[in-house]
CSV table of C-alpha atoms in Angstrom, one decimal:
chain,number,residue,atom,x,y,z
A,17,MET,CA,-24.8,51.3,22.7
A,18,LEU,CA,-24.4,52.4,26.3
A,19,THR,CA,-21.3,52.0,28.4
A,20,ILE,CA,-21.7,50.0,31.6
A,21,GLY,CA,-21.6,53.3,33.5
A,22,ALA,CA,-24.2,55.0,31.4
A,23,PHE,CA,-26.4,51.8,31.5
A,24,ALA,CA,-26.0,51.6,35.3
A,25,LYS,CA,-27.2,55.2,35.6
A,26,ALA,CA,-30.1,54.7,33.3
A,27,SER,CA,-31.3,51.5,35.0
A,28,ARG,CA,-30.5,52.8,38.5
A,29,LEU,CA,-28.3,49.7,39.1
A,30,SER,CA,-24.7,49.7,40.1
A,31,PRO,CA,-22.0,48.5,37.7
A,32,LYS,CA,-21.2,45.9,40.4
A,33,ALA,CA,-24.8,44.5,40.1
A,34,LEU,CA,-24.6,44.5,36.3
A,35,ARG,CA,-21.4,42.5,36.4
A,36,LEU,CA,-23.0,40.1,38.8
A,37,TYR,CA,-26.0,39.6,36.5
A,38,ASP,CA,-23.6,39.0,33.6
A,39,GLU,CA,-21.8,36.3,35.6
A,40,LEU,CA,-25.1,34.7,36.6
A,41,GLU,CA,-26.3,34.8,33.0
A,42,LEU,CA,-29.3,36.8,33.8
A,43,LEU,CA,-28.4,39.9,31.8
A,44,ARG,CA,-25.6,39.6,29.3
A,45,PRO,CA,-24.1,42.7,27.7
A,46,ALA,CA,-25.1,43.4,24.1
A,47,ARG,CA,-21.3,43.6,23.3
A,48,VAL,CA,-18.0,43.0,25.1
A,49,ASP,CA,-14.9,44.8,23.7
A,50,PRO,CA,-12.5,41.9,22.8
A,51,GLY,CA,-9.5,44.0,23.7
A,52,THR,CA,-10.5,45.7,27.0
A,53,GLY,CA,-13.3,43.4,28.1
A,54,TYR,CA,-15.5,46.5,28.6
A,55,ARG,CA,-19.2,45.9,28.6
A,56,TYR,CA,-21.7,47.7,26.4
A,57,TYR,CA,-25.5,47.5,26.6
A,58,ALA,CA,-28.4,48.3,24.4
A,59,ALA,CA,-31.1,50.7,25.5
A,60,GLU,CA,-33.7,47.9,24.9
A,61,GLN,CA,-32.1,46.0,27.8
A,62,LEU,CA,-33.2,48.5,30.4
A,63,GLY,CA,-36.6,46.9,31.0
A,64,ARG,CA,-35.0,43.4,31.5
A,65,ALA,CA,-32.4,44.9,33.8
A,66,ARG,CA,-35.0,46.4,36.1
A,67,LEU,CA,-37.1,43.3,36.0
A,68,VAL,CA,-34.1,41.1,37.1
A,69,ALA,CA,-33.3,43.5,39.9
A,70,TRP,CA,-36.9,43.5,41.2
A,71,LEU,CA,-37.1,39.7,41.0
A,72,ARG,CA,-33.8,39.4,42.9
A,73,ARG,CA,-35.3,41.7,45.6
A,74,LEU,CA,-38.3,39.3,45.8
A,75,GLY,CA,-35.9,36.5,46.6
A,76,MET,CA,-36.8,34.5,43.5
A,77,PRO,CA,-34.2,31.8,42.7
A,78,LEU,CA,-32.1,32.2,39.5
A,79,ALA,CA,-34.0,29.4,37.7
A,80,GLY,CA,-37.2,31.2,38.4
A,81,ILE,CA,-35.9,34.6,37.2
A,82,ARG,CA,-34.7,33.0,33.9
A,83,ARG,CA,-38.1,31.4,33.4
A,84,VAL,CA,-40.0,34.7,34.1
A,85,CYS,CA,-37.7,36.7,31.8
A,86,ALA,CA,-38.4,34.3,28.9
A,87,LEU,CA,-42.2,34.6,29.2
A,88,GLU,CA,-44.6,37.0,27.7
A,89,PRO,CA,-45.8,39.7,30.2
A,90,GLU,CA,-49.2,38.1,31.0
A,91,GLN,CA,-47.5,34.7,31.6
A,92,ALA,CA,-44.7,36.3,33.6
A,93,ALA,CA,-47.3,38.0,35.8
A,94,ARG,CA,-49.0,34.6,36.6
A,95,GLU,CA,-45.6,33.0,37.3
A,96,ILE,CA,-44.7,35.8,39.8
A,97,GLY,CA,-48.1,35.6,41.4
A,98,ALA,CA,-47.8,31.8,41.9
A,99,TYR,CA,-44.2,32.2,43.3
A,100,TRP,CA,-45.4,34.8,45.8
A,101,ALA,CA,-48.3,32.7,46.9
A,102,GLY,CA,-45.8,30.0,47.8
A,103,VAL,CA,-43.6,32.5,49.6
A,104,GLU,CA,-46.5,33.7,51.7
A,105,ALA,CA,-47.5,30.1,52.6
A,106,GLU,CA,-44.0,29.2,53.7
A,107,THR,CA,-43.6,32.5,55.6
A,108,ALA,CA,-46.9,31.8,57.5
A,109,ALA,CA,-45.6,28.4,58.6
A,110,ARG,CA,-42.2,29.9,59.7
A,111,ARG,CA,-44.0,32.7,61.5
A,112,ASP,CA,-46.0,30.3,63.5
A,113,LEU,CA,-42.9,28.3,64.4
A,114,ALA,CA,-41.1,31.5,65.4
A,115,ALA,CA,-43.9,32.5,67.6
A,116,PHE,CA,-43.9,29.1,69.3
A,117,LEU,CA,-40.1,29.3,69.9
A,118,VAL,CA,-40.4,32.9,71.3
A,119,ASP,CA,-43.1,31.8,73.6
A,120,GLN,CA,-41.2,28.7,74.8
A,121,LEU,CA,-37.9,30.5,75.3
A,122,SER,CA,-39.4,33.6,77.0
A,123,PRO,CA,-39.2,33.8,80.8
A,124,SER,CA,-42.1,32.0,82.4
A,125,PRO,CA,-43.1,34.3,85.3
A,126,GLY,CA,-46.3,36.1,84.6
A,127,LYS,CA,-47.4,33.7,81.8
A,128,ASP,CA,-51.0,32.6,81.8
A,129,THR,CA,-51.2,29.2,83.4
A,130,THR,CA,-54.8,28.5,82.3
A,131,MET,CA,-55.0,24.9,81.0
A,132,LEU,CA,-56.9,24.1,77.9
A,133,GLU,CA,-58.6,21.0,76.6
A,134,LEU,CA,-60.5,19.9,73.5
A,135,ARG,CA,-64.0,18.5,73.5
A,136,CYS,CA,-64.9,17.0,70.1
A,137,SER,CA,-67.3,15.0,68.1
A,138,ALA,CA,-67.2,13.4,64.6
A,139,LEU,CA,-69.8,12.2,62.1
A,140,SER,CA,-69.6,10.8,58.6
A,141,ASP,CA,-72.5,10.2,56.2
A,142,THR,CA,-72.9,8.6,52.8
A,143,GLY,CA,-75.1,11.4,51.5
A,144,LEU,CA,-78.1,11.0,49.3
A,145,VAL,CA,-76.5,10.2,45.9
A,146,ARG,CA,-73.4,8.0,46.4
A,147,GLU,CA,-73.8,4.3,46.9
A,148,ALA,CA,-70.9,4.0,49.3
A,149,ASN,CA,-69.0,6.2,51.8
A,150,GLN,CA,-65.4,6.7,50.9
A,151,ASP,CA,-64.8,9.2,53.7
A,152,SER,CA,-63.1,8.4,57.0
A,153,VAL,CA,-63.1,10.4,60.2
A,154,HIS,CA,-61.4,10.1,63.6
A,155,ALA,CA,-61.5,11.9,66.9
A,156,GLY,CA,-59.2,10.3,69.4
A,157,ALA,CA,-57.2,11.2,72.4
A,158,ARG,CA,-55.1,13.7,70.5
A,159,VAL,CA,-55.8,13.2,66.8
A,160,LEU,CA,-58.6,14.7,64.8
A,161,ALA,CA,-58.8,13.7,61.1
A,162,VAL,CA,-60.9,13.7,58.0
A,163,ALA,CA,-59.9,11.9,54.8
A,164,ASP,CA,-61.8,11.7,51.5
A,165,GLY,CA,-60.9,8.7,49.3
A,166,CYS,CA,-61.1,8.7,45.5
A,167,GLY,CA,-60.9,6.1,42.8
A,168,PRO,CA,-61.8,2.4,42.9
A,169,GLY,CA,-60.1,1.9,46.3
A,170,GLY,CA,-61.1,5.2,47.8
A,171,ALA,CA,-62.7,3.8,51.0
A,172,PRO,CA,-59.8,1.7,52.1
A,173,ALA,CA,-57.4,4.5,51.1
A,174,SER,CA,-59.1,7.1,53.3
A,175,THR,CA,-59.2,4.5,56.1
A,176,ALA,CA,-55.5,3.7,55.7
A,177,ALA,CA,-54.7,7.5,55.7
A,178,VAL,CA,-56.4,8.1,59.0
A,179,ARG,CA,-55.2,4.9,60.7
A,180,ALA,CA,-51.6,5.9,59.9
A,181,LEU,CA,-52.0,8.9,62.3
A,182,THR,CA,-53.9,7.3,65.1
A,183,PHE,CA,-50.8,6.0,66.9
A,184,LEU,CA,-50.2,9.6,67.9
A,185,ASP,CA,-53.2,9.3,70.2
A,186,ASP,CA,-50.9,7.3,72.5
A,187,GLU,CA,-47.7,9.3,72.0
A,188,PRO,CA,-46.4,11.9,74.5
A,189,LEU,CA,-46.3,15.0,72.4
A,190,SER,CA,-44.8,18.5,72.7
A,191,ALA,CA,-45.4,21.4,70.4
A,192,GLY,CA,-41.6,21.5,69.7
A,193,GLY,CA,-41.4,18.0,68.3
A,194,VAL,CA,-44.9,17.3,67.0
A,195,LEU,CA,-44.3,18.5,63.5
A,196,ASN,CA,-41.5,16.0,63.0
A,197,LEU,CA,-43.6,13.2,64.4
A,198,LEU,CA,-46.5,14.3,62.2
A,199,GLU,CA,-44.3,14.4,59.1
A,200,ASP,CA,-43.2,10.8,59.7
A,201,ALA,CA,-46.8,9.8,60.2
A,202,VAL,CA,-47.9,11.3,57.0
A,203,GLU,CA,-45.1,9.6,55.1
A,204,GLY,CA,-46.5,6.4,56.5
A,205,ALA,CA,-50.0,7.4,55.4
A,206,ALA,CA,-48.7,8.1,51.9
A,207,ARG,CA,-47.1,4.6,51.7
A,208,ALA,CA,-50.2,2.9,53.1
A,209,VAL,CA,-52.4,4.6,50.4
A,210,ALA,CA,-49.8,4.0,47.6
A,211,ASP,CA,-49.8,0.3,48.5
A,212,LEU,CA,-53.5,0.2,47.6
A,213,VAL,CA,-53.0,1.8,44.1
A,214,PRO,CA,-53.2,-0.8,41.3
A,215,ARG,CA,-49.8,-1.2,39.6
A,216,ASP,CA,-51.1,0.0,36.3
A,217,THR,CA,-52.1,3.4,37.8
A,218,ALA,CA,-49.4,3.8,40.5
A,219,ALA,CA,-47.3,6.0,38.4
A,220,GLY,CA,-50.1,8.0,37.1
A,221,ALA,CA,-52.2,9.1,39.5
A,222,LEU,CA,-54.8,11.2,40.6
A,223,ASP,CA,-57.0,9.1,38.3
A,224,GLY,CA,-56.5,6.1,40.5
A,225,THR,CA,-56.9,5.3,44.1
A,226,GLY,CA,-55.9,8.1,46.5
A,227,SER,CA,-57.1,10.1,49.4
A,228,THR,CA,-57.1,13.6,50.9
A,229,LEU,CA,-56.1,14.1,54.5
A,230,THR,CA,-56.7,17.0,56.8
A,231,ALA,CA,-55.8,16.5,60.5
A,232,LEU,CA,-55.1,18.3,63.7
A,233,VAL,CA,-52.9,16.9,66.5
A,234,TRP,CA,-53.4,18.3,70.0
A,235,THR,CA,-50.3,18.9,72.2
A,236,GLY,CA,-52.1,20.3,75.2
A,237,SER,CA,-51.4,23.9,74.2
A,238,GLN,CA,-51.3,24.0,70.4
A,239,LEU,CA,-52.6,22.1,67.4
A,240,ALA,CA,-50.3,20.8,64.7
A,241,LEU,CA,-52.0,20.9,61.2
A,242,VAL,CA,-51.4,18.5,58.3
A,243,HIS,CA,-53.2,19.0,55.1
A,244,ILE,CA,-53.2,17.6,51.6
A,245,GLY,CA,-56.0,17.7,49.0
A,246,ASP,CA,-59.3,19.6,49.2
A,247,SER,CA,-60.8,18.6,52.6
A,248,ARG,CA,-60.7,21.6,54.8
A,249,ALA,CA,-60.0,23.0,58.3
A,250,TYR,CA,-61.7,26.1,59.7
A,251,VAL,CA,-61.7,27.9,63.0
A,252,LEU,CA,-64.6,29.9,64.4
A,253,ARG,CA,-63.1,32.6,66.5
A,254,ASP,CA,-64.9,35.6,68.0
A,255,GLY,CA,-67.9,35.0,65.7
A,256,GLY,CA,-65.8,34.9,62.5
A,257,LEU,CA,-65.1,31.9,60.4
A,258,PHE,CA,-61.5,31.5,59.1
A,259,ARG,CA,-60.3,28.8,56.7
A,260,ILE,CA,-56.8,27.6,57.8
A,261,THR,CA,-56.1,25.3,54.9
A,262,HIS,CA,-55.5,25.9,51.2
A,263,ASP,CA,-57.1,23.6,48.6
A,264,HIS,CA,-54.6,21.7,46.5
A,265,THR,CA,-56.8,21.8,43.4
A,266,VAL,CA,-56.6,23.0,39.8
A,267,VAL,CA,-59.2,25.7,40.3
A,268,GLN,CA,-57.6,27.0,43.5
A,269,SER,CA,-54.3,27.4,41.6
A,270,MET,CA,-56.1,29.3,38.9
A,271,ILE,CA,-57.7,31.5,41.6
A,272,ASP,CA,-54.2,32.1,43.1
A,273,GLU,CA,-52.9,33.1,39.7
A,274,GLY,CA,-55.9,35.5,39.0
A,275,ARG,CA,-57.2,33.4,36.2
A,276,LEU,CA,-60.5,32.5,38.0
A,277,THR,CA,-62.7,34.2,40.5
A,278,PRO,CA,-64.1,32.1,43.4
A,279,GLU,CA,-67.5,32.4,41.9
A,280,GLU,CA,-66.3,31.0,38.6
A,281,ALA,CA,-64.4,28.2,40.4
A,282,ALA,CA,-67.6,27.0,42.0
A,283,THR,CA,-69.0,25.9,38.6
A,284,HIS,CA,-65.7,25.1,36.8
A,285,PRO,CA,-65.7,21.6,35.2
A,286,GLN,CA,-62.4,20.7,36.9
A,287,ARG,CA,-63.3,22.0,40.3
A,288,ALA,CA,-62.8,18.5,41.8
A,289,LEU,CA,-59.4,17.8,40.1
A,290,LEU,CA,-56.6,17.5,42.8
A,291,LEU,CA,-53.1,18.6,42.3
A,292,ARG,CA,-51.9,16.9,45.5
A,293,ALA,CA,-53.2,13.7,47.2
A,294,LEU,CA,-52.0,10.7,49.1
A,295,GLY,CA,-51.3,7.9,46.8
A,296,SER,CA,-49.9,10.0,44.0
A,297,ASP,CA,-46.4,11.3,43.2
A,298,ALA,CA,-47.6,14.8,44.4
A,299,SER,CA,-48.1,13.8,48.0
A,300,VAL,CA,-46.2,16.6,49.8
A,301,PRO,CA,-48.5,18.0,52.6
A,302,ASP,CA,-48.8,21.3,54.3
A,303,LEU,CA,-47.5,21.1,57.9
A,304,ARG,CA,-47.6,23.9,60.5
A,305,LEU,CA,-48.5,24.8,64.1
A,306,GLN,CA,-51.9,26.4,64.7
A,307,ASP,CA,-52.4,28.7,67.7
A,308,VAL,CA,-55.5,28.1,69.8
A,309,ARG,CA,-57.5,30.3,72.2
A,310,ALA,CA,-60.2,29.4,74.7
A,311,GLY,CA,-63.5,29.6,72.9
A,312,ASP,CA,-62.2,28.5,69.5
A,313,ARG,CA,-64.3,26.0,67.6
A,314,PHE,CA,-62.4,24.0,65.0
A,315,LEU,CA,-64.0,22.2,62.0
A,316,LEU,CA,-62.5,19.6,59.8
A,317,CYS,CA,-64.7,18.5,56.8
A,318,SER,CA,-64.6,16.8,53.5
A,319,ASP,CA,-65.7,18.7,50.4
A,320,GLY,CA,-69.1,17.1,50.6
A,321,LEU,CA,-69.8,19.9,53.1
A,322,SER,CA,-67.8,22.8,51.7
A,323,THR,CA,-69.1,22.5,48.1
A,324,VAL,CA,-72.8,22.6,49.0
A,325,VAL,CA,-73.0,24.6,52.2
A,326,PRO,CA,-71.7,28.2,51.8
A,327,ASP,CA,-69.4,29.7,54.4
A,328,GLU,CA,-72.3,31.8,55.8
A,329,GLY,CA,-74.3,28.7,56.5
A,330,ILE,CA,-71.3,26.9,58.1
A,331,THR,CA,-70.7,29.9,60.3
A,332,ARG,CA,-74.3,30.1,61.4
A,333,LEU,CA,-74.5,26.4,62.2
A,334,LEU,CA,-71.2,26.3,64.1
A,335,ALA,CA,-72.0,29.4,66.1
A,336,SER,CA,-75.5,28.2,67.1
A,337,ALA,CA,-74.8,24.6,68.0
A,338,PRO,CA,-74.5,24.2,71.8
A,339,ASP,CA,-71.8,21.5,71.6
A,340,PRO,CA,-69.6,19.7,69.1
A,341,ASP,CA,-72.0,16.7,68.8
A,342,ALA,CA,-74.9,19.1,67.9
A,343,ALA,CA,-72.6,20.9,65.5
A,344,VAL,CA,-71.6,17.9,63.4
A,345,ARG,CA,-75.2,16.6,63.2
A,346,ALA,CA,-76.4,20.1,62.0
A,347,LEU,CA,-73.6,20.4,59.4
A,348,VAL,CA,-74.2,16.9,57.9
A,349,GLY,CA,-77.9,17.6,57.9
A,350,ALA,CA,-77.4,20.8,56.0
A,351,ALA,CA,-75.3,19.1,53.4
A,352,ASN,CA,-78.0,16.5,52.9
A,353,ASP,CA,-80.7,19.2,52.8
A,354,ALA,CA,-78.7,20.7,50.0
A,355,GLY,CA,-79.0,17.5,48.0
A,356,GLY,CA,-76.3,15.4,49.6
A,357,PRO,CA,-74.5,14.9,46.3
A,358,ASP,CA,-71.3,13.5,48.0
A,359,ASN,CA,-70.2,11.8,51.1
A,360,VAL,CA,-70.0,14.3,53.9
A,361,SER,CA,-67.8,14.1,57.0
A,362,CYS,CA,-67.2,16.5,59.9
A,363,VAL,CA,-65.1,16.8,63.0
A,364,VAL,CA,-65.8,19.6,65.4
A,365,ALA,CA,-63.6,20.4,68.4
A,366,ASP,CA,-64.0,23.1,71.0
A,367,VAL,CA,-61.1,24.6,73.0
A,368,VAL,CA,-62.2,25.1,76.6
A,369,GLU,CA,-60.5,26.2,79.8
A,370,THR,CA,-60.0,23.7,82.5
A,371,ALA,CA,-58.3,23.4,85.8
A,372,ARG,CA,-57.4,19.8,85.2
A,373,PRO,CA,-54.4,18.6,83.1
A,374,ALA,CA,-55.0,19.2,79.4
A,375,GLY,CA,-56.6,16.3,77.6
A,376,LEU,CA,-59.3,15.6,75.2
A,377,ARG,CA,-62.8,14.2,75.8
A,378,PHE,CA,-65.8,13.8,73.7
A,379,GLY,CA,-68.5,16.4,73.8
């Protein structure tokens, strides 16, 4: 047995930290002297002590630390990887909001006063295999959206999801308040889709009626992004294509945990299985602000495009199309040339400089 002092020295933790971990029930002493209350530790506890300390430095909550400590090393590694992926996603959203606040609160003299506007086009196609189109698209005064319905009521579900956002086309929006408005709108979309789910599947889920939703809302200077499911958003910037959404699918979670490679995921039998969608209990979307630059070209698409046209092909078609209308026609055509196994929908929007007040017009 090691005294608390000796154990602290061996584990490179302070006695104060060890007493705290005892109080938090993360690392109990092997023995406590009944008379003096003095703590004694076994040498075998050194590994757990260091692990607890490292996880505390990561900021993992107590419940998560207890869970990790109870797992085998391989499972613990996956749990830590999944936790950190969530931290990075949250940090990215907070970073964008911080950048916006810094920009808004900084002195205005000397700022670039160039106005920006969006020019966009949308197209949806049934494809060559499906009998009906369950996708919905929208490109309005401010709202750009793609939704991909699933289940027996997939078509009305995707339509309801998109319609729940279109009132924002007529709302005066600011980058500071748009995320709150968008969050309320998505809650309305989730309710609208849930109302379409048959009562016998409403609690279950992703096997019944539901819809993905990926949308961008223009404030005149920034875009607010909302995303749930496996439809995607990309930006073509300086010749490079960047995906700005994260798929809410079983295979993507396995990639994040290191259990699958992207190449293996492409042929995985559960590659279309969603973890989050409107109309299910798991309907929490990703929400964040997206910076824009003059010259950016944004793409929203259903998985009918992204699963059959590789990123290199999407990049080439986006970069070569002279305007958004030509871009959406080229992308849908490429999906159908690849067999058109699913409905395919695209919205393309260009960010352009203008001397007029910012707005949105069709390209």
